[in-house]
mmCIF file of C-alpha atoms in Angstrom:
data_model
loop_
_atom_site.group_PDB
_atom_site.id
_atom_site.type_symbol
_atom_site.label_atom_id
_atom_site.label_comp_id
_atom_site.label_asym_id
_atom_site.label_seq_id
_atom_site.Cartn_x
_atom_site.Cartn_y
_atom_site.Cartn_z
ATOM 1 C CA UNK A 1 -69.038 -0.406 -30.906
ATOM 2 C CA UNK A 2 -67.876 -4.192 -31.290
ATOM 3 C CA UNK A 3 -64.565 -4.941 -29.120
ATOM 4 C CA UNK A 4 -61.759 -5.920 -30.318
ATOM 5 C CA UNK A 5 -60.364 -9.040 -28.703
ATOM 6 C CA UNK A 6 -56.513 -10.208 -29.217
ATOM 7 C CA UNK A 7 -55.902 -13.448 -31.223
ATOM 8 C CA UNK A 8 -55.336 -16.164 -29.177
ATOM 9 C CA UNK A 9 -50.979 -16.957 -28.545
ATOM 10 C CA UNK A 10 -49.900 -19.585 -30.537
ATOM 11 C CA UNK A 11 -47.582 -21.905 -28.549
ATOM 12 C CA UNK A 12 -44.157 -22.813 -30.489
ATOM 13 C CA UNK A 13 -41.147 -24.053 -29.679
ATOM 14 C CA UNK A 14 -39.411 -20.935 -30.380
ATOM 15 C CA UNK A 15 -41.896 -18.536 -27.855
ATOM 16 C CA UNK A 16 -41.467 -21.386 -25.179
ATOM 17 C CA UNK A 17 -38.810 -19.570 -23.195
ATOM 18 C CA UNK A 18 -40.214 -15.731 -22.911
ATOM 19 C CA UNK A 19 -36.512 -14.263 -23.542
ATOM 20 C CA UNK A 20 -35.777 -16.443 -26.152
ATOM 21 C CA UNK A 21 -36.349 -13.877 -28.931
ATOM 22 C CA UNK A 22 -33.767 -11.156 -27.202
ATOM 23 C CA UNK A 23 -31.075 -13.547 -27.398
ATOM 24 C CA UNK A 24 -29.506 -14.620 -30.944
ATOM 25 C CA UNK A 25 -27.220 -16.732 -30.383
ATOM 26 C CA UNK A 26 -27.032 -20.268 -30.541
ATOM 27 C CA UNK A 27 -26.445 -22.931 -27.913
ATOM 28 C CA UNK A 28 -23.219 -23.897 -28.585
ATOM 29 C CA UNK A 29 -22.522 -20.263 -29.480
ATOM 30 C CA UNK A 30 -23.337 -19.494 -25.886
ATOM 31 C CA UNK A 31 -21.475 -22.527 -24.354
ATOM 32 C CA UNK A 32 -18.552 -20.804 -25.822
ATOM 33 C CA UNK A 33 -19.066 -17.603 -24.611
ATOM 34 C CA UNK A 34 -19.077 -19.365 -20.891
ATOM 35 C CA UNK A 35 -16.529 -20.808 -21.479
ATOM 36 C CA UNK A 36 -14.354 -17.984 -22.572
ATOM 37 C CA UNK A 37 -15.849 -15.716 -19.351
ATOM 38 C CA UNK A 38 -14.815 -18.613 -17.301
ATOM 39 C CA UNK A 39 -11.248 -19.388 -18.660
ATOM 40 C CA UNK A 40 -10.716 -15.722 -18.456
ATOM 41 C CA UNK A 41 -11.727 -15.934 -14.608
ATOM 42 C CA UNK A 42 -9.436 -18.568 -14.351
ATOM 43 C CA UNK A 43 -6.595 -16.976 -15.492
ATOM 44 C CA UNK A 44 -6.995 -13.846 -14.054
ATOM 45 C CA UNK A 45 -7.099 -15.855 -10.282
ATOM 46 C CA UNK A 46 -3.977 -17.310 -11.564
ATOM 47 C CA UNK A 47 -1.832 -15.156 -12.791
ATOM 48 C CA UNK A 48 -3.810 -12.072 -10.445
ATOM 49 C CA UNK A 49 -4.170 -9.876 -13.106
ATOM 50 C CA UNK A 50 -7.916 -7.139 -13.819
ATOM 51 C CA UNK A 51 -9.190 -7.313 -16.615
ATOM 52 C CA UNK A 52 -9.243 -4.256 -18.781
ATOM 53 C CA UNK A 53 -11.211 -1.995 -18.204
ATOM 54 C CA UNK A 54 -9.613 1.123 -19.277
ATOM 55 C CA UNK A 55 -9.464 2.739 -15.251
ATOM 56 C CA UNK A 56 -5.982 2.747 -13.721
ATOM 57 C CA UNK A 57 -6.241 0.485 -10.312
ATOM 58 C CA UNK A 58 -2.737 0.855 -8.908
ATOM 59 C CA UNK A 59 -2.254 -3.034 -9.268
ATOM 60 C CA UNK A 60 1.311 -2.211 -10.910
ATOM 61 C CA UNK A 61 2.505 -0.816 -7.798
ATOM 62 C CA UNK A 62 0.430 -3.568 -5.744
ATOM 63 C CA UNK A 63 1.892 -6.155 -7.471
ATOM 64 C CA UNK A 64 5.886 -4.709 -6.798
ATOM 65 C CA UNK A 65 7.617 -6.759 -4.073
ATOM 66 C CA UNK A 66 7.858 -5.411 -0.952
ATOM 67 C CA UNK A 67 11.361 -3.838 -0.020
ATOM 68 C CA UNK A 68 10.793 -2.816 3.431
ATOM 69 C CA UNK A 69 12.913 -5.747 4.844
ATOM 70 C CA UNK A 70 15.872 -5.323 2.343
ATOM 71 C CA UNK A 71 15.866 -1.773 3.602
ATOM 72 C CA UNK A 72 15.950 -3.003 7.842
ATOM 73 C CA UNK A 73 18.518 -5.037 6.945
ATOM 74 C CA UNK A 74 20.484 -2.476 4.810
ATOM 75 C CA UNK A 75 20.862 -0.390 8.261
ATOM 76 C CA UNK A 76 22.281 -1.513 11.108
ATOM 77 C CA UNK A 77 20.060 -2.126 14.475
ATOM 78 C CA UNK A 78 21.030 0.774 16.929
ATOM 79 C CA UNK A 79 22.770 -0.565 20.175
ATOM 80 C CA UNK A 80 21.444 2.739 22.428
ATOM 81 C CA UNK A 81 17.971 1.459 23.352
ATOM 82 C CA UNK A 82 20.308 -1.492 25.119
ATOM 83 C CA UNK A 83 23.157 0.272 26.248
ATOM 84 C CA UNK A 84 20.157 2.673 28.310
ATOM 85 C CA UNK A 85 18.364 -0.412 30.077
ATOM 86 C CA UNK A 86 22.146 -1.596 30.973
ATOM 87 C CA UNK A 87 22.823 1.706 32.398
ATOM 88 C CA UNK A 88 19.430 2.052 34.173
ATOM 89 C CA UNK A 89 20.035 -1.670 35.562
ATOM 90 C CA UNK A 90 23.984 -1.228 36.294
ATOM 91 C CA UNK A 91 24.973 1.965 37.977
ATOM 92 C CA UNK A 92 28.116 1.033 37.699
ATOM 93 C CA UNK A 93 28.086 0.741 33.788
ATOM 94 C CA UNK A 94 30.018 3.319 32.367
ATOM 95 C CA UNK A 95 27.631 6.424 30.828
ATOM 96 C CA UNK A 96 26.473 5.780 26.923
ATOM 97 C CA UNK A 97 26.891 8.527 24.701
ATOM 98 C CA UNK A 98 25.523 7.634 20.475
ATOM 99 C CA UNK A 99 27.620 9.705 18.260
ATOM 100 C CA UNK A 100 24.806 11.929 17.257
ATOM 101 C CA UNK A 101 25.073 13.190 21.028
ATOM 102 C CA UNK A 102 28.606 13.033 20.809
ATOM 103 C CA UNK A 103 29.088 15.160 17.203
ATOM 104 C CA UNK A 104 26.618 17.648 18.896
ATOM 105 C CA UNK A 105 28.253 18.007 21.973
ATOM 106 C CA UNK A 106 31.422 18.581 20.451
ATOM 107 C CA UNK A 107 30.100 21.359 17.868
ATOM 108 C CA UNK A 108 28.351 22.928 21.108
ATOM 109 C CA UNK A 109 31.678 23.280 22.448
ATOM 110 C CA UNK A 110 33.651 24.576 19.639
ATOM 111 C CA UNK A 111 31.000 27.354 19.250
ATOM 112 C CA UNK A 112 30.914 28.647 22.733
ATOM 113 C CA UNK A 113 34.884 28.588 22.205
ATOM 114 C CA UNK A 114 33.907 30.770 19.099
ATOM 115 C CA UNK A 115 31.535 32.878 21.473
ATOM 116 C CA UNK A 116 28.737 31.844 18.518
ATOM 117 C CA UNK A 117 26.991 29.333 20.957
ATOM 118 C CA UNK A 118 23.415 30.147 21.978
ATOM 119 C CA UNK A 119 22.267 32.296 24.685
ATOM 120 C CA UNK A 120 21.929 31.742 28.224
ATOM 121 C CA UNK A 121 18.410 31.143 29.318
ATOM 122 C CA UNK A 122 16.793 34.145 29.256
ATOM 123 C CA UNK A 123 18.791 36.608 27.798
ATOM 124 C CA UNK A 124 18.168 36.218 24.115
ATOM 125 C CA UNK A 125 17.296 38.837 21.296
ATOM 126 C CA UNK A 126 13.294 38.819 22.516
ATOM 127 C CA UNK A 127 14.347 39.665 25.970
ATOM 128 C CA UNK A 128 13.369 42.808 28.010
#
């Protein structure tokens, strides 16, 4: 059986680079390709934007401004924390009550007036 043998390659200037045959586009076809992939980088580091990609990031809720220090100054800064250290430090600094305590107190009050206040310790509904 004779053996086939493969005809020599003929070197062109086309089969010079091995891809070149994949790839169909010019060169200054792909110099503006780069170009548009890099002005589109570009912008996107400028103006901090994905590019589309059809998956939801989250970026438009990333992007919001932050509102955590309008909202610390919206309230006011309790004085209690202070008024404790002063009273720990001073003995003779009158006792500190917040209004919370106060409002609480004062509805404790009204409903042992009332006789609706809660048990004494140890003689509630569970008791034996």
């Amino acid at each position: 059986t004779p053996k086939t043998t493969r005809p020599p390659r003929q070197t062109t200037s086309d089969s010079a680079t091995p891809s070149s045959h994949l790839i169909s586009f010019n060169r200054s076809q792909l110099t503006m390709a780069s170009r548009v992939a890099r002005i589109a980088a570009v912008t996107r580091e400028i103006f901090g934007t994905l590019p589309n990609r059809g998956v939801r990031t989250g970026m438009q809720f990333l992007k919001k401004p932050l509102t955590g220090a309008y909202e610390a100054r919206w309230y006011m800064e309790s004085i209690e924390p202070y008024a404790r250290r002063a009273q720990r430090a001073c003995t003779s600094f009158p006792i500190y009550t917040s209004e919370l305590q106060e409002r609480r107190s004062t509805k404790l009050r009204m409903l042992r007036q009332r006789g609706k206040g809660p048990p004494k310790k140890g003689t509630g509904k569970r008791s034996k």
